[in-house]
Coordinates of C-alpha atoms and ligand atoms in Angstrom, one line a residue:
X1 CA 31.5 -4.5 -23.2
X2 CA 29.5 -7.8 -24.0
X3 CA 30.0 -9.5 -27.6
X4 CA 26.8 -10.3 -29.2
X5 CA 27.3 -13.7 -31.4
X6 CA 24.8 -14.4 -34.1
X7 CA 22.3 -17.0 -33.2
X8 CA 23.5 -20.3 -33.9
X9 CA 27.4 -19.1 -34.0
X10 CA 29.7 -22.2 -34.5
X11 CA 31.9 -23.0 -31.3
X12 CA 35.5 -22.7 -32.8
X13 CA 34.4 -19.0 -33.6
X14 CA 33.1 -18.6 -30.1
X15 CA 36.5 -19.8 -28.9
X16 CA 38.4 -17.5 -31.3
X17 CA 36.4 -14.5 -30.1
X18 CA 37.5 -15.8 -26.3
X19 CA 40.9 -16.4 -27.3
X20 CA 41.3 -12.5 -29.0
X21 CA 40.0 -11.5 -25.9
X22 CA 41.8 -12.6 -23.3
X23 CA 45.0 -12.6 -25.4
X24 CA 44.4 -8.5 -25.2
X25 CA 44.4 -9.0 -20.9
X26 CA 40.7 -8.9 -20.4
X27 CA 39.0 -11.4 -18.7
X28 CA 35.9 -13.2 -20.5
X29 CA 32.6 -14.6 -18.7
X30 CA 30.3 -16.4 -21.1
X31 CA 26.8 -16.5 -20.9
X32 CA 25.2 -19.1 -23.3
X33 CA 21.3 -18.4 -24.1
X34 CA 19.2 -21.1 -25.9
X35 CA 19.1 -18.7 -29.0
X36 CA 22.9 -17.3 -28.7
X37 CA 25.9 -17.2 -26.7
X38 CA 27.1 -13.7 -24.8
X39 CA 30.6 -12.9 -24.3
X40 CA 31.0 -10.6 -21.4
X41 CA 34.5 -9.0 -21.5
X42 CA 35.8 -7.5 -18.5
X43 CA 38.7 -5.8 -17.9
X44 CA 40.0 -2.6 -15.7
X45 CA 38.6 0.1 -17.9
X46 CA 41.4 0.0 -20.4
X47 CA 39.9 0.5 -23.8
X48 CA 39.5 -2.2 -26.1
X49 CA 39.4 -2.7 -30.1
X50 CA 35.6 -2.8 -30.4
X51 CA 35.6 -2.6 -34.5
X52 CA 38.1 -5.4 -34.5
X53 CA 36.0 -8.1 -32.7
X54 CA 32.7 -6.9 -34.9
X55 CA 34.9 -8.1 -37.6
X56 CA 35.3 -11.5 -36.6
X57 CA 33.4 -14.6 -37.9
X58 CA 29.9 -15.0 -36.1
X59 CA 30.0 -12.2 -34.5
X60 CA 26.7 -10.1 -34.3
X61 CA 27.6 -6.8 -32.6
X62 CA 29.4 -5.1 -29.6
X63 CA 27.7 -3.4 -26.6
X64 CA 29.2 -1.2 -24.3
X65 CA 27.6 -2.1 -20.9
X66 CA 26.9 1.5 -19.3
X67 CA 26.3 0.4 -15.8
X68 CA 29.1 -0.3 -13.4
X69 CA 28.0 -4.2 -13.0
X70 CA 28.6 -5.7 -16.2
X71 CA 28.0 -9.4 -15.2
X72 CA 24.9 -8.7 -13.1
X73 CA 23.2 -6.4 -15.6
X74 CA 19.9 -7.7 -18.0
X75 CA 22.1 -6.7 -20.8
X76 CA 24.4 -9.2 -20.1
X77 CA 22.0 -12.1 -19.6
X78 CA 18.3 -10.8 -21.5
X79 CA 16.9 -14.2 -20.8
X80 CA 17.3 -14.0 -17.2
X81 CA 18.9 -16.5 -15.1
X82 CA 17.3 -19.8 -13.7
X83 CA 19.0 -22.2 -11.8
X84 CA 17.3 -25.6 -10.1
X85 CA 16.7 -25.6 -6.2
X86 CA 15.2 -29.4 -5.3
X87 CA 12.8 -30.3 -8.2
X88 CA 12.4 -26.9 -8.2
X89 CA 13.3 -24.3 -10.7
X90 CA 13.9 -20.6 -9.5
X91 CA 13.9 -18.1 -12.0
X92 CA 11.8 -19.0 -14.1
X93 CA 7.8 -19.3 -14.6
X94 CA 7.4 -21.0 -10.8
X95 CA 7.7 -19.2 -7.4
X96 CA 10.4 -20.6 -4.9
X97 CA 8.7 -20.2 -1.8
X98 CA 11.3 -20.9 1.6
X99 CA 10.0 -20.5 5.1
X100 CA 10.9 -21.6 8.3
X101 CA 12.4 -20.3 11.8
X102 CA 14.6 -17.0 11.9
X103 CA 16.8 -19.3 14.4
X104 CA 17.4 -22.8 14.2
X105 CA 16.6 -23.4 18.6
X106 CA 16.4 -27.2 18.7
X107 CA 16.2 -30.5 17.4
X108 CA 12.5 -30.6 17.7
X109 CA 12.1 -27.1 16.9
X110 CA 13.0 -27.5 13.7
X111 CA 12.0 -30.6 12.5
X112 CA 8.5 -29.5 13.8
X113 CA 8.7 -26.6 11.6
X114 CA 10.0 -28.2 8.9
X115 CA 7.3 -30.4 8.7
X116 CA 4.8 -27.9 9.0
X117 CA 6.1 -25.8 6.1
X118 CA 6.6 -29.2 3.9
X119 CA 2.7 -29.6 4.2
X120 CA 1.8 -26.1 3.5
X121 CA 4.2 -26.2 0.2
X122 CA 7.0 -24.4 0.9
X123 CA 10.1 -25.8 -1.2
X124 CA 13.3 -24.5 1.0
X125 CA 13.9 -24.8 4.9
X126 CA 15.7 -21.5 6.3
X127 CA 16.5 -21.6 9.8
X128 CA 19.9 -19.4 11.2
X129 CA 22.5 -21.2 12.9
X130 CA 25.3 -18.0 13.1
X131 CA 23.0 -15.1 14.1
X132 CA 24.3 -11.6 13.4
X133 CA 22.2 -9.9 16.4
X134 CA 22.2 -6.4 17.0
X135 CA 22.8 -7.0 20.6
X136 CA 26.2 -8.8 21.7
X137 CA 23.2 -10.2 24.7
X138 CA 20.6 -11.2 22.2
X139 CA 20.8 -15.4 21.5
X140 CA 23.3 -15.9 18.7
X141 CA 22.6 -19.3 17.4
X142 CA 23.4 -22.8 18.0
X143 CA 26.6 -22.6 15.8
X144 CA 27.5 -25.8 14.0
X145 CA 25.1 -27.8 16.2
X146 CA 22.7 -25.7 14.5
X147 CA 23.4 -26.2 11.6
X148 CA 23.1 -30.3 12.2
X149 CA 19.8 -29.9 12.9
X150 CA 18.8 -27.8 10.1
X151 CA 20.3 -30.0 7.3
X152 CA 18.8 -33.2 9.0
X153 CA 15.5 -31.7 9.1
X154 CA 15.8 -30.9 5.6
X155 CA 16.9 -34.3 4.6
X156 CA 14.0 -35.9 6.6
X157 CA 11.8 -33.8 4.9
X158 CA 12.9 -33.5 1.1
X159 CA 13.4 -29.4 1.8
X160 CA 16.8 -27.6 0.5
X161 CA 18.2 -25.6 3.1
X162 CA 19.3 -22.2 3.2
X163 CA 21.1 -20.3 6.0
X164 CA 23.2 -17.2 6.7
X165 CA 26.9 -17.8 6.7
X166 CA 28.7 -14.3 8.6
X167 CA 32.3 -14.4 7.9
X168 CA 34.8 -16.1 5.0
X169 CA 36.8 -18.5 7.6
X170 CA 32.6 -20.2 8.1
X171 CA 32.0 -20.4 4.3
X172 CA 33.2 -24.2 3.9
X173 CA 31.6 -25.7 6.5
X174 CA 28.5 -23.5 6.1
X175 CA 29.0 -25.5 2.6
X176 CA 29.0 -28.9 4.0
X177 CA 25.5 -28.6 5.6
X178 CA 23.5 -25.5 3.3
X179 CA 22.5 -26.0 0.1
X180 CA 21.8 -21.7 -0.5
X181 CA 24.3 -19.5 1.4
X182 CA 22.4 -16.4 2.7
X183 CA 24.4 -13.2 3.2
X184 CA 22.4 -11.0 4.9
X185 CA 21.7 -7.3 5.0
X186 CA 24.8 -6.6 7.9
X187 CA 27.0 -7.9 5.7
X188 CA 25.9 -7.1 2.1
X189 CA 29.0 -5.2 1.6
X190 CA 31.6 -7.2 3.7
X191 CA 33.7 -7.8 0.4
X192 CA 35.5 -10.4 2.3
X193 CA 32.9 -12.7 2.7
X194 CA 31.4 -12.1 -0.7
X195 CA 34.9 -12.8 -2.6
X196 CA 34.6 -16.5 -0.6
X197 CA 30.8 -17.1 -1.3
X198 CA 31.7 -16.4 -4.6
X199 CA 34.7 -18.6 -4.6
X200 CA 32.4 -21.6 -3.1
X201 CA 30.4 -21.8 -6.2
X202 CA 27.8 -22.6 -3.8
X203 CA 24.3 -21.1 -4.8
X204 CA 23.6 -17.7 -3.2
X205 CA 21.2 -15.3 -1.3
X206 CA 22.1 -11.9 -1.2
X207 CA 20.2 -9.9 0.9
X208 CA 19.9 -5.8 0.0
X209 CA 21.7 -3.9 3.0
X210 CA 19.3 -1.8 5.4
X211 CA 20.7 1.5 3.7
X212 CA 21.5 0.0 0.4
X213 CA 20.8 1.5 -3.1
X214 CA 19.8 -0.9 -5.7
X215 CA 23.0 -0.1 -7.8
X216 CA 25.2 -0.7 -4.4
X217 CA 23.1 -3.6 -4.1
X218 CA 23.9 -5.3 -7.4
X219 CA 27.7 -4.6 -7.5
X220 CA 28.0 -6.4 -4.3
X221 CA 26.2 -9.3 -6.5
X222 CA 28.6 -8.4 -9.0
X223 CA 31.5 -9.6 -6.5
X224 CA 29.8 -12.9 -6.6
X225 CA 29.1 -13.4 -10.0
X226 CA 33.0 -12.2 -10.9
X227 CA 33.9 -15.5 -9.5
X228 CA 32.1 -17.3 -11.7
X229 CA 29.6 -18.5 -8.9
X230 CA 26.2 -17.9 -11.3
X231 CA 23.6 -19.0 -8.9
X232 CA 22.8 -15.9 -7.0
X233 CA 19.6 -14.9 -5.7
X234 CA 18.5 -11.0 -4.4
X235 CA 16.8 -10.6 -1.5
X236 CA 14.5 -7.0 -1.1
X237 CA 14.2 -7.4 2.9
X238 CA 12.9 -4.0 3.8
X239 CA 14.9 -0.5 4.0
X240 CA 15.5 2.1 6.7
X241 CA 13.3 5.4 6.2
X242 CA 11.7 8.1 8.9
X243 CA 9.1 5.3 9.5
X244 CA 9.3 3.8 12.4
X245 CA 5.9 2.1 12.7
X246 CA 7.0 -0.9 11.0
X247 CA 10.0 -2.7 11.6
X248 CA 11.7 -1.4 8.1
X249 CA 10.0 -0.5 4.9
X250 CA 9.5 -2.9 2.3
X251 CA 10.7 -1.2 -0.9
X252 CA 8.1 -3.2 -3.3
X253 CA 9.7 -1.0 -6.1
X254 CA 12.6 -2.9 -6.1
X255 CA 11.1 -6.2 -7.6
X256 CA 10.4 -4.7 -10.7
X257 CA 13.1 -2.6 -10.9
X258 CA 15.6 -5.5 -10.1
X259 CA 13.6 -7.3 -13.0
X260 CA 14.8 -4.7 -15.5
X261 CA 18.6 -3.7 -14.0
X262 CA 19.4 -7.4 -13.5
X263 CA 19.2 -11.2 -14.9
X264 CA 18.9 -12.4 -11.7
X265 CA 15.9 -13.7 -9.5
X266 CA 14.3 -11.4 -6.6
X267 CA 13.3 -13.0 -3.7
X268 CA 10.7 -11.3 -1.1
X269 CA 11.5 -11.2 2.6
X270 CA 8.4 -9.8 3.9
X271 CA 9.0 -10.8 7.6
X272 CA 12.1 -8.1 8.1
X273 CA 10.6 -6.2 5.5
X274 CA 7.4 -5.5 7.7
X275 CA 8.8 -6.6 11.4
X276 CA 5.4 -7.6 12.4
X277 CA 3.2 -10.7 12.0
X278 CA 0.1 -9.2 11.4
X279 CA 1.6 -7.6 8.1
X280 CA 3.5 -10.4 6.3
X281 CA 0.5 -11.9 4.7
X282 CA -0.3 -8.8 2.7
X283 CA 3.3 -7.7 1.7
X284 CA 3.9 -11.3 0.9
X285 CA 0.5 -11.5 -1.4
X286 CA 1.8 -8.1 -2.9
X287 CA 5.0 -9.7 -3.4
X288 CA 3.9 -12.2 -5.5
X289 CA 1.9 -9.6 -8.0
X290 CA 4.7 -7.5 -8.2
X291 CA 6.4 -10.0 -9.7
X292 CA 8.6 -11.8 -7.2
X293 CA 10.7 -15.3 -7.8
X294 CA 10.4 -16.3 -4.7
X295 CA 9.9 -15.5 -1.0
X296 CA 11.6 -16.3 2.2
X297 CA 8.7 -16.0 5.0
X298 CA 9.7 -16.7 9.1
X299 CA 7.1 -19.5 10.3
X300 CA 7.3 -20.3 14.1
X301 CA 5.5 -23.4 15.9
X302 CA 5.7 -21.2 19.2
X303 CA 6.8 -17.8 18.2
X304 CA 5.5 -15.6 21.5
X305 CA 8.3 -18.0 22.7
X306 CA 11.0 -17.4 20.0
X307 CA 14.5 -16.9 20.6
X308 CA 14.6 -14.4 17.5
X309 CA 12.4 -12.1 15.5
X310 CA 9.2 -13.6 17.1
X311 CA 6.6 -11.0 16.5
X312 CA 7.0 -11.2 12.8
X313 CA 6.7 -15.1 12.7
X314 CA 3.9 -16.7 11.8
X315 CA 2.3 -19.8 12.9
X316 CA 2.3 -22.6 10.7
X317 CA -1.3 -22.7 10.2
X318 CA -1.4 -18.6 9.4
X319 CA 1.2 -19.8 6.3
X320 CA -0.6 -22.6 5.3
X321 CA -3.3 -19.9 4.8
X322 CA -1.1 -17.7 3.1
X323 CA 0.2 -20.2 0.7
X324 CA -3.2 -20.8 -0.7
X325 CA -3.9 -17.0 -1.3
X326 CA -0.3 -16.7 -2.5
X327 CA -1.1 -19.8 -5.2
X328 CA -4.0 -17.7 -6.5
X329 CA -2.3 -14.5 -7.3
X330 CA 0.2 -16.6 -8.6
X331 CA -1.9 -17.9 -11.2
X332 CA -3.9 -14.3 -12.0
X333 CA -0.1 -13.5 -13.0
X334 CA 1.1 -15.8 -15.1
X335 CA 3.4 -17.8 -12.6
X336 CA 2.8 -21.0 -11.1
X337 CA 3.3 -22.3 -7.0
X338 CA 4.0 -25.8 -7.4
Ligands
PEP401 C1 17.4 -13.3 8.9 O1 17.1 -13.7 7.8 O2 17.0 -13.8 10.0 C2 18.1 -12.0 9.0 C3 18.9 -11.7 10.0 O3 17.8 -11.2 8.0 P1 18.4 -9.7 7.6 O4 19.9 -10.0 7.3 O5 17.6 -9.4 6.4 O6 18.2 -8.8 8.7
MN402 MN1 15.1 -13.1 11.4

């Protein structure tokens, strides 16, 4: 159920509501609007005494929240949630656009990268350090040396970093170097590991599992969000049909369907999502008219000599390119590509 307060609603109501609340076992997570505060209330399906809390000062009106995840649902948040990455905001009117290697490989490699994706506008650095490889033989990431290089580049460079962290015991020193924590589609539901992103209050990027419904997709945000940890991100990166042209298939529907289920920002991944180079540009331009917050796009300086995921990299000058089309539809949308 979420309590409603009336716009404006003093705070020592606010706090009685809270304090009825959690006197009756439930847990409260508070969501405070520019108009009016939102009291989520969250407990283990035991009822509780709806009529009562209408009653109470400043209280608007009670909604049952009919969808299993109450803290990532639009009802819970209408406004939508924006959070600030660099001097950046995500969620909001602009379009967060990260790019860089799948695979952090060297020193040079990625500050060469880095530096190409800083002039063609991207915002965020991505680069993997811990790679989780479908093949035990296939290269899986410089580690913590990796991870060195990809925060120093980003440093040199004025670029927020994000990168996949792959089990709880790497979350804090994933922390000490990222500045986004990427969980990625192997692990969208390895509850572990979202119970300690959660926990790091680090800001998040969840990426949809290569089987996943939406609805398993956003209770596995929901584990995030039930720490308190409000800075998560969704990440549509392309889902398992009978095609098996393209690498996966990019389920465009889910940008505007996330919009409506969910508060939180949708970020495109159109390099797993289409597996080859030659398609990124169009599911990322596609992207951006369907309504997307962001996009996380794999940009190689070398990439028929890539360690991972080279065929769908593209060369820096290819996203430069892309980035100026991108800004465009941007604009015939309403959004903005600083
Ligand atoms: C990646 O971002 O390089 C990656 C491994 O992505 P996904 O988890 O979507 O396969
Ligand atoms: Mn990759």
């Amino acid at each position: 159920m979420i309590v409603i307060m009336k716009a404006q609603a003093r705070m020592r109501n606010i706090s009685a509501v809270i304090a009825r609340i959690e006197d009756a076992g439930f847990k409260v997570h508070l969501s405070e609007g520019e108009e009016r505060t939102i009291i989520g209330v969250i407990g283990d399906g035991r009822p509780i005494d709806r009529d009562q809390i209408e009653r109470m000062a400043d209280v608007e009106r009670c909604l049952p929240i009919l969808e299993p995840f109450k803290l990532a649902s639009r009802n819970f948040k209408p406004t939508g949630t924006t959070f600030p990455l660099g001097d950046h905001l995500v969620g909001g009117k602009e379009i967060i656009l990260m790019a860089g290697p799948c695979s952090v490989e060297s020193r040079s490699q990625i500050m060469e990268t880095a530096q190409a994706v800083k002039e063609a506008g991207a915002h965020v650095l991505r680069g993997g350090a811990f790679k989780p490889r479908t093949s035990p033989y296939s290269f899986q990431g410089l580690g913590e040396e990796g991870l060195e290089y990809l925060a120093e580049a980003g440093q040199q460079f004025g670029l927020p970093v994000v990168t996949e962290v792959i089990e709880p015991a790497l979350v804090s020193l994933v922390c000490q170097f990222a500045d986004i924590l990427q969980v990625g589609a192997r692990n969208m539901q390895n509850y572990a590991l979202l119970h300690a992103v959660g926990e790091s209050q680090h800001p998040v990027l969840l990426k949809r599992g290569m089987s996943s419904l939406m609805e398993e997709w956003l209770m596995c945000a929901e584990y995030i969000l039930s720490h308190g940890n409000t800075r998560v991100m969704l990440c549509e990166r392309g889902i398992r049909t009978f095609e098996t042209y393209t690498r996966n298939t990019f389920d465009i529907n889910a940008i505007p369907v996330i919009k409506q289920m969910s508060h939180l920002p949708i970020i495109a991944d159109p390099s797993h999502a289409t597996g080859k180079w030659e398609y990124v540009s169009s599911a990322a331009k596609a992207s951006v008219a369907a309504g997307a917050d962001g996009l996380i796009i794999e940009v190689h300086p070398e990439p028929e000599s890539a360690l991972s995921d080279g065929v769908q990299s593209l060369k820096p000058r290819r996203y430069a390119q892309l980035v100026i089309q991108m800004k465009a539809i941007a604009e015939a949308v309403d959004r903005e590509i600083r």
